[in-house]
Every structure is written in C-alpha cells, then in structure tokens.
Short mmCIF file of C-alpha atoms in Angstrom, two decimals:
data_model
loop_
_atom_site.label_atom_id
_atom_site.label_comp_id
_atom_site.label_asym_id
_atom_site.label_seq_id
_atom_site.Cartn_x
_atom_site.Cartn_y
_atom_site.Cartn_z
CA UNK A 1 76.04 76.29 99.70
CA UNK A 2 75.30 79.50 98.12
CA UNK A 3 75.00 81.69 101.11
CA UNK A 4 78.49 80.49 102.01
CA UNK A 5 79.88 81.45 98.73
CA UNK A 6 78.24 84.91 98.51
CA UNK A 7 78.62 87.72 101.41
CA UNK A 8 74.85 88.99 100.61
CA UNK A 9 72.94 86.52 102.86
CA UNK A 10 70.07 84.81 101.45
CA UNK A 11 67.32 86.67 102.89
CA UNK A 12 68.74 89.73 101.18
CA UNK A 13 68.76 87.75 98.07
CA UNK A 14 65.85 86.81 98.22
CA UNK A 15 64.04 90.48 99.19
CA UNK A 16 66.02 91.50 95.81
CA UNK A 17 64.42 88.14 93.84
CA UNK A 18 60.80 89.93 94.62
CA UNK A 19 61.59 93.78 94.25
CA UNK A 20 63.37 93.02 90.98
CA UNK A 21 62.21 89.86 89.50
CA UNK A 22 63.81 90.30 86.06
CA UNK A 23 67.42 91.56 86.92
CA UNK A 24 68.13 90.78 90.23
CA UNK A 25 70.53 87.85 89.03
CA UNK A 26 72.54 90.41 87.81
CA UNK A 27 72.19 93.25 89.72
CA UNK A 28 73.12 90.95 93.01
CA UNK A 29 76.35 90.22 91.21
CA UNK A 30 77.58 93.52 90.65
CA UNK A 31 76.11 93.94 94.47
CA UNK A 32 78.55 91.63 95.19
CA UNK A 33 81.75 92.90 93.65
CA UNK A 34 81.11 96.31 95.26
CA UNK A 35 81.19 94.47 98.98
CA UNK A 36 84.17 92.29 97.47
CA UNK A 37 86.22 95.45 96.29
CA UNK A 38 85.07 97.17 99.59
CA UNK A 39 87.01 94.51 101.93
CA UNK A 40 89.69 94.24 99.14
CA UNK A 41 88.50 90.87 98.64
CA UNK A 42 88.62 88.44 95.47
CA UNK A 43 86.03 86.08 97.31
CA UNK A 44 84.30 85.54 100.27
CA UNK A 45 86.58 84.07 102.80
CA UNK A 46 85.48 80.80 104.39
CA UNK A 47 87.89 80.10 107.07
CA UNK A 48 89.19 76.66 107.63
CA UNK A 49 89.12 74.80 111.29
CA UNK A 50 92.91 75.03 111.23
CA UNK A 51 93.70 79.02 110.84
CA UNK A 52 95.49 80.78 113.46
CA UNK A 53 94.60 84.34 114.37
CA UNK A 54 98.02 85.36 116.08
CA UNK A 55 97.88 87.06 119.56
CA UNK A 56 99.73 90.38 117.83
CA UNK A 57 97.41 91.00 115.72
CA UNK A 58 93.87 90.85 118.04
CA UNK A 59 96.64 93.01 120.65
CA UNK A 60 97.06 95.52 118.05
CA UNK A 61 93.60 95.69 116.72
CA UNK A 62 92.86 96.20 120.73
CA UNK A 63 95.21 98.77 120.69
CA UNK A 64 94.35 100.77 117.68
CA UNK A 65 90.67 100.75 118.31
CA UNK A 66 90.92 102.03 121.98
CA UNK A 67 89.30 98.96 123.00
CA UNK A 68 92.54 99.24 125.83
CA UNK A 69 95.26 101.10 126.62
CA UNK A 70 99.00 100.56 126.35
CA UNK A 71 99.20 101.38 129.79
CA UNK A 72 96.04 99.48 131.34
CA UNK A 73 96.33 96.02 128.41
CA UNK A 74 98.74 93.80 131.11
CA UNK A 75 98.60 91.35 128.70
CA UNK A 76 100.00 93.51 125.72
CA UNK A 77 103.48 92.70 125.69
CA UNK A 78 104.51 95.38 122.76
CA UNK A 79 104.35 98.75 122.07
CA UNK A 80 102.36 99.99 119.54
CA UNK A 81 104.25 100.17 116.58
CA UNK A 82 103.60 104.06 115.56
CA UNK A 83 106.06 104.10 113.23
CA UNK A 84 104.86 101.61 111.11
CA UNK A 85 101.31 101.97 111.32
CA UNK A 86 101.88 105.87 110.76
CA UNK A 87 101.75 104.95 106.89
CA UNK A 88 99.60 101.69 106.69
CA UNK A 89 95.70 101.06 106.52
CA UNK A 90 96.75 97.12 106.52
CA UNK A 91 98.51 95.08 108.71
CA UNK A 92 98.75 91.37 107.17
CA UNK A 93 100.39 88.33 109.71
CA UNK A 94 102.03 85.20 107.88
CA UNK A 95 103.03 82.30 109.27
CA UNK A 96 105.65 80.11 107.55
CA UNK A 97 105.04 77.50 105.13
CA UNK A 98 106.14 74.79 107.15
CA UNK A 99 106.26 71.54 104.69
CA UNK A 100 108.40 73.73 103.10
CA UNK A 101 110.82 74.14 106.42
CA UNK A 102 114.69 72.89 104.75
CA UNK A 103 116.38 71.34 107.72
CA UNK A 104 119.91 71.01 107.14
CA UNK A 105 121.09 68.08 105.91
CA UNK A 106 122.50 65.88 108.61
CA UNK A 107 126.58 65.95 107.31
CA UNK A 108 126.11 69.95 107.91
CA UNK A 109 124.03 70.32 110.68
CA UNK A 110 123.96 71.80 113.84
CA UNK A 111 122.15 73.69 116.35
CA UNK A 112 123.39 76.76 114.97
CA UNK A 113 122.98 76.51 111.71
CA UNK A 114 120.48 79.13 110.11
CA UNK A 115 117.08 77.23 109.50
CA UNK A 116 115.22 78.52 106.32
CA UNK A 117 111.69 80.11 106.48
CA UNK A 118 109.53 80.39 103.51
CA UNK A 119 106.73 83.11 103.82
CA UNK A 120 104.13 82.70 101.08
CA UNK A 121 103.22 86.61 100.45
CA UNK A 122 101.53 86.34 97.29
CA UNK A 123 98.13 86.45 98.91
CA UNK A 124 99.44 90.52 99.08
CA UNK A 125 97.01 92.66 96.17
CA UNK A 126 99.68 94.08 93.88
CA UNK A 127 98.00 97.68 94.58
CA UNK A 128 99.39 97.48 98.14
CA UNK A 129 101.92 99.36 99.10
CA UNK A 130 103.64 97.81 101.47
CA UNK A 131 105.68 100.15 103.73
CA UNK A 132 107.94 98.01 106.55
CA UNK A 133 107.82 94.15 107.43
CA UNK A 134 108.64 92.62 110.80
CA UNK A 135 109.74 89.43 111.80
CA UNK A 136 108.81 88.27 115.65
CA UNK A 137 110.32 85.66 117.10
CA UNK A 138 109.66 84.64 121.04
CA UNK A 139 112.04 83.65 122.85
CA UNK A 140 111.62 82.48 126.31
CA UNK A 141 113.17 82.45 129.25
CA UNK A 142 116.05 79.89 130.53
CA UNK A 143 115.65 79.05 134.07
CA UNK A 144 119.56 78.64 135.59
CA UNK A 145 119.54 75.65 137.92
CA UNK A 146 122.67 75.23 140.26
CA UNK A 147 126.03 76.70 139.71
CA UNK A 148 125.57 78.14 136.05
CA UNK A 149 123.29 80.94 137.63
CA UNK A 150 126.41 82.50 139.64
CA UNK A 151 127.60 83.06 136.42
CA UNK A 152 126.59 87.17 134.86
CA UNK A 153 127.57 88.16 131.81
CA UNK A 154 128.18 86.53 127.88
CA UNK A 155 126.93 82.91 129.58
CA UNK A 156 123.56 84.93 129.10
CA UNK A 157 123.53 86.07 125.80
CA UNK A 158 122.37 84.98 122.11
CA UNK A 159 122.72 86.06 119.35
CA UNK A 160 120.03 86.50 116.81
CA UNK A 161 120.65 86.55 112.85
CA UNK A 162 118.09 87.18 110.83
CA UNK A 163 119.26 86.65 107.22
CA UNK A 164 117.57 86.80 103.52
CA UNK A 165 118.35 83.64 101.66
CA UNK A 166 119.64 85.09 97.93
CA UNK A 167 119.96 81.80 95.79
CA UNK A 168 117.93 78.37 95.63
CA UNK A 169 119.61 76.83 98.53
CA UNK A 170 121.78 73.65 97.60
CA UNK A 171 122.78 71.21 100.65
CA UNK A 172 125.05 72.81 103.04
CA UNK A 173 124.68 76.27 100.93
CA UNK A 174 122.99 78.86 101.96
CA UNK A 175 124.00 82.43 100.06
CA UNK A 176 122.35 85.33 102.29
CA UNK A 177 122.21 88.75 103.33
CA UNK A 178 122.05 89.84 106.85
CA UNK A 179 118.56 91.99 107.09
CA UNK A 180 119.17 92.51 111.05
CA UNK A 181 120.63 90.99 114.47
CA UNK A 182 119.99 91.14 118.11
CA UNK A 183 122.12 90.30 120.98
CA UNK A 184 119.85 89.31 123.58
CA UNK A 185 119.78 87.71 127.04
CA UNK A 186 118.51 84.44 127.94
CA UNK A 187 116.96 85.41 131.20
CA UNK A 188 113.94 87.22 129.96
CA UNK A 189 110.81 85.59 128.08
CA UNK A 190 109.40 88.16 125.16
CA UNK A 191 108.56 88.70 121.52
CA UNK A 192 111.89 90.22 119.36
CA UNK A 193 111.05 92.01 116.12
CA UNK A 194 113.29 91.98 113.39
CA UNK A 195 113.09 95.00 110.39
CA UNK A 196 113.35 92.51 107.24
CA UNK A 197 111.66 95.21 105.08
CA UNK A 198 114.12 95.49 102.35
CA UNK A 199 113.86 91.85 101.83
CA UNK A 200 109.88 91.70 101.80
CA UNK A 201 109.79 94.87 99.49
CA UNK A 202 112.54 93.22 96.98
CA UNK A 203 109.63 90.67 97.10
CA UNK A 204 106.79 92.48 96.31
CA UNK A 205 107.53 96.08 94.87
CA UNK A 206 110.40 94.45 92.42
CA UNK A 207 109.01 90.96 92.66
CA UNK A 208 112.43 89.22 93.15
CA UNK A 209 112.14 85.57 93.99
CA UNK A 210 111.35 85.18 97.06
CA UNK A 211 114.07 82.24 98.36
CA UNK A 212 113.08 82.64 102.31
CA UNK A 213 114.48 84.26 105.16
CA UNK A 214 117.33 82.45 107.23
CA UNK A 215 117.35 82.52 111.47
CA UNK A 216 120.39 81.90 113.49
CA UNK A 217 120.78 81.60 117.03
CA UNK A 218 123.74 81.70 118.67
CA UNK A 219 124.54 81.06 121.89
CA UNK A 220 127.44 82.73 122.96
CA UNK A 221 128.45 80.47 126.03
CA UNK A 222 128.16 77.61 124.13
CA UNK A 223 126.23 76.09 127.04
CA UNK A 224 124.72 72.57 125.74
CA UNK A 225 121.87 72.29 127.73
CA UNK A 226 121.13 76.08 126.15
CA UNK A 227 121.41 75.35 122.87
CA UNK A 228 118.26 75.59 120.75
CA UNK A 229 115.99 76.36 124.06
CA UNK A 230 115.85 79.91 124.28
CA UNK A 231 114.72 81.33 120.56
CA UNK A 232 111.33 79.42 119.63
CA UNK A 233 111.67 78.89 115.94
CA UNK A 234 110.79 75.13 115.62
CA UNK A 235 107.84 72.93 116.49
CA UNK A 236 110.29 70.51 118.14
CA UNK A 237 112.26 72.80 120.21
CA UNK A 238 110.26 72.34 123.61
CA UNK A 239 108.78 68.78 123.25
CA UNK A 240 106.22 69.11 126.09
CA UNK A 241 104.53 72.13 124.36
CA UNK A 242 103.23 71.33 121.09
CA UNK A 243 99.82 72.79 121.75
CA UNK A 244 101.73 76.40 121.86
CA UNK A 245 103.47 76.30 118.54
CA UNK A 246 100.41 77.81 116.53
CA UNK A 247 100.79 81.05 119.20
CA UNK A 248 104.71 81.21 119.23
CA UNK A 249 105.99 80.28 116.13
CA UNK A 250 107.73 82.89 114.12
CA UNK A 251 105.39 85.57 112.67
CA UNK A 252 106.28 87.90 109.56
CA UNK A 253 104.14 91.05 109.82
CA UNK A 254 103.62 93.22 106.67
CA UNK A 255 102.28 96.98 107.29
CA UNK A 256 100.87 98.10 103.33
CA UNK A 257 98.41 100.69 102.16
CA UNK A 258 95.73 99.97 99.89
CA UNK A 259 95.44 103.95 98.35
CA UNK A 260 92.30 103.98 100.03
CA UNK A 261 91.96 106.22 103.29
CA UNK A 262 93.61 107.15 105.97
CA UNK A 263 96.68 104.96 108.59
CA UNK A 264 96.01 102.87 111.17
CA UNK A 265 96.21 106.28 113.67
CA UNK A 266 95.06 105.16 117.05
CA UNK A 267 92.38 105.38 119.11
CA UNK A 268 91.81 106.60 122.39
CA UNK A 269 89.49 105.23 124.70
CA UNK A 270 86.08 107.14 125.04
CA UNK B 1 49.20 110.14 133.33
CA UNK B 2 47.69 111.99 130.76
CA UNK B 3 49.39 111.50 127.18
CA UNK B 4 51.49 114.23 125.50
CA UNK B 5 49.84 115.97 123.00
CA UNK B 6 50.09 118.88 121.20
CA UNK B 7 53.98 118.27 121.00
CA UNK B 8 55.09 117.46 117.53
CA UNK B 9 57.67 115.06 116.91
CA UNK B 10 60.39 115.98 115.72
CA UNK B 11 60.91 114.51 111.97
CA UNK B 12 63.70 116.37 111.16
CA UNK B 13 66.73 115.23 109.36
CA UNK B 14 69.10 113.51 111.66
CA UNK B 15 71.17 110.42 112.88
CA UNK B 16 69.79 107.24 114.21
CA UNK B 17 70.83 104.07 115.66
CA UNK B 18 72.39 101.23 113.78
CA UNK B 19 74.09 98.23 115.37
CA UNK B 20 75.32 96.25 112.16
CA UNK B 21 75.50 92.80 113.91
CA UNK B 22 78.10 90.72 111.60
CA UNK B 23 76.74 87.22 112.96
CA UNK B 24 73.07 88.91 111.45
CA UNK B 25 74.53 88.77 108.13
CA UNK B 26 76.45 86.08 108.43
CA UNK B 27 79.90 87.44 108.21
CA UNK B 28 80.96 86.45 111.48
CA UNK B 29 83.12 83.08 110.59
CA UNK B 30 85.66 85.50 108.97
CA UNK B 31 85.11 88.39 110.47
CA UNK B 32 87.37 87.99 113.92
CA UNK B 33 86.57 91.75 115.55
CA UNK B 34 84.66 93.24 116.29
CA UNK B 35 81.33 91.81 116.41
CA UNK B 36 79.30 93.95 115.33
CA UNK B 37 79.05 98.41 115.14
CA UNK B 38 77.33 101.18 115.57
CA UNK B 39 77.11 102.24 112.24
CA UNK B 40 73.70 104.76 112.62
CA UNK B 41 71.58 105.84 109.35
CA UNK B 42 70.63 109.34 108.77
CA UNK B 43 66.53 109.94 108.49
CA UNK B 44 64.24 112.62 108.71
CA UNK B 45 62.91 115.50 106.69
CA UNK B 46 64.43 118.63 105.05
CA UNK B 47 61.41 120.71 105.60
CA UNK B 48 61.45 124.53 104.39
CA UNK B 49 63.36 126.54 105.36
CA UNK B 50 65.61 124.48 106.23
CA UNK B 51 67.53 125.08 109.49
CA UNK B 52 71.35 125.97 109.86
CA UNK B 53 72.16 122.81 111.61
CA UNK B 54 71.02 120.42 109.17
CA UNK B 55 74.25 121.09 107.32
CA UNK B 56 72.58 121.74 104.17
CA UNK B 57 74.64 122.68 100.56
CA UNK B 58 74.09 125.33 98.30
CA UNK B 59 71.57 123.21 96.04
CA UNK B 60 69.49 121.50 98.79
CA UNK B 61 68.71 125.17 99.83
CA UNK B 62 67.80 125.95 96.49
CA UNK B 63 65.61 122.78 95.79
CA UNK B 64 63.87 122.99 98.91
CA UNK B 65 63.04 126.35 98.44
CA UNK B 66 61.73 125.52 94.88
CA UNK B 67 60.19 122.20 96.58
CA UNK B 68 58.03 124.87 98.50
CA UNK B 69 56.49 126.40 95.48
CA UNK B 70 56.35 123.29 93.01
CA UNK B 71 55.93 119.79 95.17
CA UNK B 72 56.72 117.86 91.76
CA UNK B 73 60.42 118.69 92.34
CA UNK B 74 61.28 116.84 95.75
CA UNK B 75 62.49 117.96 98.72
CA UNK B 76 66.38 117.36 99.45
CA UNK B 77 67.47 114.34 100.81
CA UNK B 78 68.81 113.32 104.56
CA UNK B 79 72.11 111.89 104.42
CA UNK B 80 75.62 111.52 105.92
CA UNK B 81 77.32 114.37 105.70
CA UNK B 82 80.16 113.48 108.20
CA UNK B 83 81.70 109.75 108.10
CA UNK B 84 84.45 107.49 110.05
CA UNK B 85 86.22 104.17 109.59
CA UNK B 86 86.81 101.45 111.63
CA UNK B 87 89.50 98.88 111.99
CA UNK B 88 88.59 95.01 111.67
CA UNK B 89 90.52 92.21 112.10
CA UNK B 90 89.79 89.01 109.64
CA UNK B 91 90.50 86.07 107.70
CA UNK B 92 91.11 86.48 104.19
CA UNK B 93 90.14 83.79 101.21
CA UNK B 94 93.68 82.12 101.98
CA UNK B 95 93.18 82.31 105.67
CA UNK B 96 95.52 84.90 106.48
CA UNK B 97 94.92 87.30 109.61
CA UNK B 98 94.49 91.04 108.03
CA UNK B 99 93.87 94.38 110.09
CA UNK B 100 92.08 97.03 107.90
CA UNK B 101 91.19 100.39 108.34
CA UNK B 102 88.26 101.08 106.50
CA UNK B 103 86.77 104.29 105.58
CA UNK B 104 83.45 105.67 106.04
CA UNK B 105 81.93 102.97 107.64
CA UNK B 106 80.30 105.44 110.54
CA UNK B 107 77.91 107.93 110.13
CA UNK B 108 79.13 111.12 112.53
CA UNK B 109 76.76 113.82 110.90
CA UNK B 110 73.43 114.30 108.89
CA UNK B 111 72.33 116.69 106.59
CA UNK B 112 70.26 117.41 103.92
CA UNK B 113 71.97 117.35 100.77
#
C-alpha cells in the first residue's frame, strides 16, 4: 500500500533503508516532497478506473512535443493554440461536475434554454497564473433528409451563447453575462472554442464565486427535428451514443504558468 | 581478429545514455505520455589539463590544476552543463488531465564543473 502512496518505489526505499540505516525515514520524506514540488504535486496521484484523458489534450501534447505535425496529424482536428500556449507551462482540462448539472425546471423549460455547467477549478495551485480559458463544445453534423436540404441559408445556422452565471440561480432565473457567441452552421461536425477567460480569471485571480457557466443553443430555423441535435452538451442528447459522452462532452481548458520555466513553445519533429 | 590494444578508452567527461522508463518506477498509472525518456547522465573524468570542450568554469580549471599538485583536493566534477524540459501529460491527485512543461529534465551538455 505504501509504494502506491509514495512516488519513490520500494526498491529505492529500500537501497536508502541499507545506505542510511538511521535517517533514511526521514531523509526519504523530504526525498519525497522534492519529487512532489517538482510535478507541482500535493500527493501522488492514483488514478481512478473512471478518469477521462480528453482527446485535446493527448492531440496537443502530440503537437507540442513534435511527436506529429499539424500538417501530417489527420486526426488533429485543431490548430495549435499559439496564442495561448505562448504564455503557459500548464494546460489543465475539466470536465463538468455533472450531479451538479441544474436542468430547468419543467414550468420554464425548453430546448433553448441555457443549461448550467459547474467547473470545479479549485484543484488549480493558487501560484498559477492562469493566462486564457477555453470552452469546447462539439457539435456535429445534421444530415438533411428530403426536402429541408434544398433549403441554403439561416435553416442552417445556430447560434451558440456561452454565458457566465452571476448569482445562485433560483428556478427560472438565471442572471448572466455573455463571455462569447458563435453563429455556426449545422452542416459541419467539429470542436468550437469559446474565450470564457474573464470569467475563469474572476474565479481564480479574484476568487469570485464561481456560480457556473450557462450554454445556449439556438437554432435559428426553428426546425423541430433540429432542436437540441447539433451542439453536444448533454449525455441525453443522442440516445444511441452514450459510450461517446466521456470524449464529447463539453471541455473547459485552462492555460496557467507555474513561475517555473519556460511556455509550452513547440516542437518540431527531428 | 586480434583484440585492440594499446588504444585507451576514452574516460573523459561526457554524456551517456539514460532511458528513464516511467512503468520502471512505477509512475506509469498517472503518468499518460510519454512512456518513458531519454534523459542521459553525464560521466567521465576531468583529467589535467583539462580540454576546451569539456566546458569547464573558472574554478574547475583552478582545482584541477591544484588537484595535479595536491591529490587530497579532488578533481572537478562531470556534470550537466546544458539542460532541456519536456512536456508530459498526466493525472493529477483529483484526476484531472494536466500538460506540463518541465524544466531541465534532459541533459544536452557535460562538463566539468
């Protein structure tokens, strides 16, 4: 049980049991908070079964380390985000807390109502400096059958609102700010990223309650069988795809620096 | 074929191979990428005198020098004189996906110091 408490594995421990027989106890546990504060750790992190390591984040560690190019990574659906990265050595993914997911109460509620979001961020070290946040959504693609695909133009498009929820939200109250919105069209399937940086950083840097962010989706055609299909931001949207909800649920996406070292600059391929 | 002789090894100060293997020490349940690095270790001797190359400061010229005349005082030491970071991508303790950029995990250069 020890060994998967402690990052110094037990044949180390042991080596450090003979060499030092009277301090190693201690010396071992300062050995131990030097690794800890190397990885800006508090303890050593034993995954559960259930984590989620989020497709963006192994594409932009493949990215930044060279291990493939913008260019050659098919599968990369982004561009690497330069900007961001330019002043970050930490790029953190969060996933919403989702027994804490407020549907709207049924007397208010419809498809287009904003659905809350609750992003637990205090897992953030206070000495992070967090620089931009991002919000990706996916939204996929609606296939026209029959006469609605002769129709081109606003029949196509949603709307996307992504708000900051101010206040404790009280049934059929929300009190937001809009952080950003997208109009988008329905025919395409791909990740949208939303700049809700001024709502993350009133979160951490002047640690403001943090009351959520809000999502709307509007569909400007009004088309029923399009409502609620194209922007993925519930579990029960598509009912025959469950399994994919862990991979395409929304993802909020902090960019920080610790104070130690130098940006996520990237690498080329050798 | 006859063995080599009569050519010295060379002992010098310099870098070495070092594949740090995270399932090896057991890091590899939170560690996601990459597997494992090249890290390398610096090794060798700082002989007198010692040559240009070896990257050498001020002091481990002077203490190798004096190293020469008195062996009490020891010779400088081979280390990294050049370093580089690498980015990993892990689980934190409240299994949250984190990309880091950490510094000076990769030796580039050794010298005697």
């Amino acid at each position: 049980e020890s060994s998967h408490a402690s990052l110094i594995p037990e044949e180390g421990k042991k080596k450090a049991l003979g060499n030092h027989p009277g301090q190693s106890h201690e010396l071992l546990r300062d050995f131990e908070a030097t690794l800890l504060h190397m990885f800006g750790l508090q303890s050593r992190p034993r995954p559960s079964r259930s984590a989620v390591v989020p497709q963006y984040l192994v594409d932009l560690y493949r990215l930044q380390s060279g291990e493939v190019e913008e260019a050659e990574g098919h599968d990369v659906s982004f561009e690497y985000p330069e900007k961001s990265t330019s002043r970050a050595n930490t790029v953190r993914a969060f996933h919403h807390e989702e027994h804490m997911e407020q549907m709207p109460s049924d007397r208010t509620y419809s498809i287009e109502t904003p659905l809350r979001f609750f992003f637990n961020l205090s897992s953030i070290p206070e000495d992070e400096l967090l620089s931009t946040a991002e919000l990706r959504l996916y939204r996929q693609q609606i296939k026209e059958l029959g006469l609605e695909s002769q129709h081109v133009g606003n029949g196509d498009l949603h709307r996307i609102n992504v708000y900051e929820v101010l206040k404790p939200p009280r049934p059929g109250q929300l009190i937001t700010r809009l952080l950003d919105t997208r109009l988008v069209s329905h025919n395409t399937t791909s990740w949208e990223s939303f700049d809700v940086s001024p709502a993350v950083l009133r979160w951490t840097h002047e640690r403001l309650p943090n009351h959520g962010l809000a999502i709307e989706v509007l569909h400007l055609n009004r088309t029923p069988g399009h409502q609620g299909k194209h922007v993925r931001i519930s579990r029960s949207l598509q009912h025959n795809s469950e399994g994919d909800w862990d991979q395409l649920r929304p993802l909020l996406v902090t960019f920080g620096h610790d104070g130690k070292g130098h940006p996520l600059t990237r690498r080329t391929k050798r | 074929s006859p063995k080599q002789r009569g050519r010295k090894r060379n002992r010098n100060c310099r870098r070495h191979a070092l594949y740090v293997d995270f399932s090896d020490v057991g890091w590899n349940d939170w560690i996601v990428a990459p597997p494992g690095y090249q890290a390398y270790y610096c090794h060798g001797d700082c002989p007198f005198p010692l040559a240009d190359h070896l990257n050498s400061t001020n002091h481990a010229i002077v203490q190798t020098l004096v190293n020469s005349l008195n062996s009490n005082i020891p010779k400088a030491c081979c280390v990294p004189t050049e370093l580089s970071a690498i980015s990993m991508l892990y689980l934190d303790e409240t299994d949250r996906v984190v990309l880091k950029n950490y510094q000076e995990m990769v030796v580039e250069g050794c010298g005697c110091r």
